[in-house]
């Protein structure tokens, strides 16, 4: 991750406040073991980690707002005055996100009296003066005035750059005229007044005709439309104030030098400790994998142990074996979990089995409601009859009774110190709720994929396994048949069910 150089070539300036809010609204509520909300921190860490991994920038800083009151409130007291306070559960996460930046060994920068956008504008100017390219990691329209040939915005949620074309599409003018358009159109979100009755499209047409705001106001009496003419004349001072509000200051007396943003390798132990303190065990595993070295992770090898790099799948048909897997998950504090059911409708689906994985090389499947395989389906699937097992009675496979299996799993699934990882785990949670189990806390690879890569590709587990792990999953049709001959999972022979369910669960134990 180290890309230091004596002179900046490519500078990444991350809108930290924007990152926090987007992460908070993108992820469901999460709490660490002491009850502190951490969903925004979790999303923030994931996005920052991905940025650091993917960028070629040699200088990076995360820029934060310092406080709600800035010099703009002295110009116009109503500026942003209508904004409600942040949600209560978000407030403690602001400082934790700043702590996260420090843990990643990235500069966290703010300055009282100024907004993050002003600091970004100032550092952008400084970087361009030394010939560096600049990527502003934000999709905030207010920052589009900074765009030029060597300055782009980067929308990390959608993984796309916003350059000159994006500015023209948004405002109808180039970056050098964005401020003029915003001054006329105003901004209800920030309580920038603008000129009543003039929107972005009309403002763009007027600026294109008259050059800038002052040119327009000087010729306001020439405007043919009566309402537009009267609005411009009556609100000329408001338009000028609005321009002051939206114009970013690029001469802020910043306290940290641009050179201090040179990329530095994080201390894996410092970073891992911060992440463990938040309960982010899955991110700790990725940190250790990417940065090397022991991140002082808790060690818990499940039975059976991995051998030769080949996956080991175990069919769990008795309480003693299930107890071993539950114990391994409890000691590790992290378990991949999945359910197999009779339907895709969580409100109607009956539980057929569970799969667990504590490490990427092994997994198990716990059948609880399998029936004797249907004869024709068994023949179609190449199986000579009833599957697996000693102790079968009347063709029913040996398995732990559903109620007893739920009873054994429930304490682990509800333990707040154990992170459960799944794909579309909301479905599993809805199914389990019908059996009296409230699974928490959880990580969802489906949600994470949407947050990190949005519209880049599909987010099904099969596609993600191919994309991130170069692995082709067993298809449902390969074990349950297809078309009119397809059976529900409770009729799938246990050996086929084991490979299908355990493999899918094992993928969660090796997150992208």
PDB file of N, CA and C in Angstrom, residues 142 152 266 327 429:
ATOM      1  N   UNK A 142     -21.520  20.421  -5.028  1.00  0.00           N
ATOM      2  CA  UNK A 142     -20.841  21.667  -4.671  1.00  0.00           C
ATOM      3  C   UNK A 142     -19.352  21.632  -5.016  1.00  0.00           C
ATOM      4  N   UNK A 152     -10.711  15.499 -11.098  1.00  0.00           N
ATOM      5  CA  UNK A 152     -11.982  14.801 -11.278  1.00  0.00           C
ATOM      6  C   UNK A 152     -12.575  14.478  -9.910  1.00  0.00           C
ATOM      7  N   UNK A 266       0.087   1.338   6.998  1.00  0.00           N
ATOM      8  CA  UNK A 266      -0.450   1.302   8.363  1.00  0.00           C
ATOM      9  C   UNK A 266       0.265   0.260   9.212  1.00  0.00           C
ATOM     10  N   UNK A 327     -19.016 -24.578  19.368  1.00  0.00           N
ATOM     11  CA  UNK A 327     -17.920 -24.156  20.242  1.00  0.00           C
ATOM     12  C   UNK A 327     -16.822 -23.457  19.446  1.00  0.00           C
ATOM     13  N   UNK A 429     -32.638 -14.413   8.625  1.00  0.00           N
ATOM     14  CA  UNK A 429     -33.138 -13.846   9.874  1.00  0.00           C
ATOM     15  C   UNK A 429     -34.659 -13.968   9.956  1.00  0.00           C
TER      16      UNK A 429
END
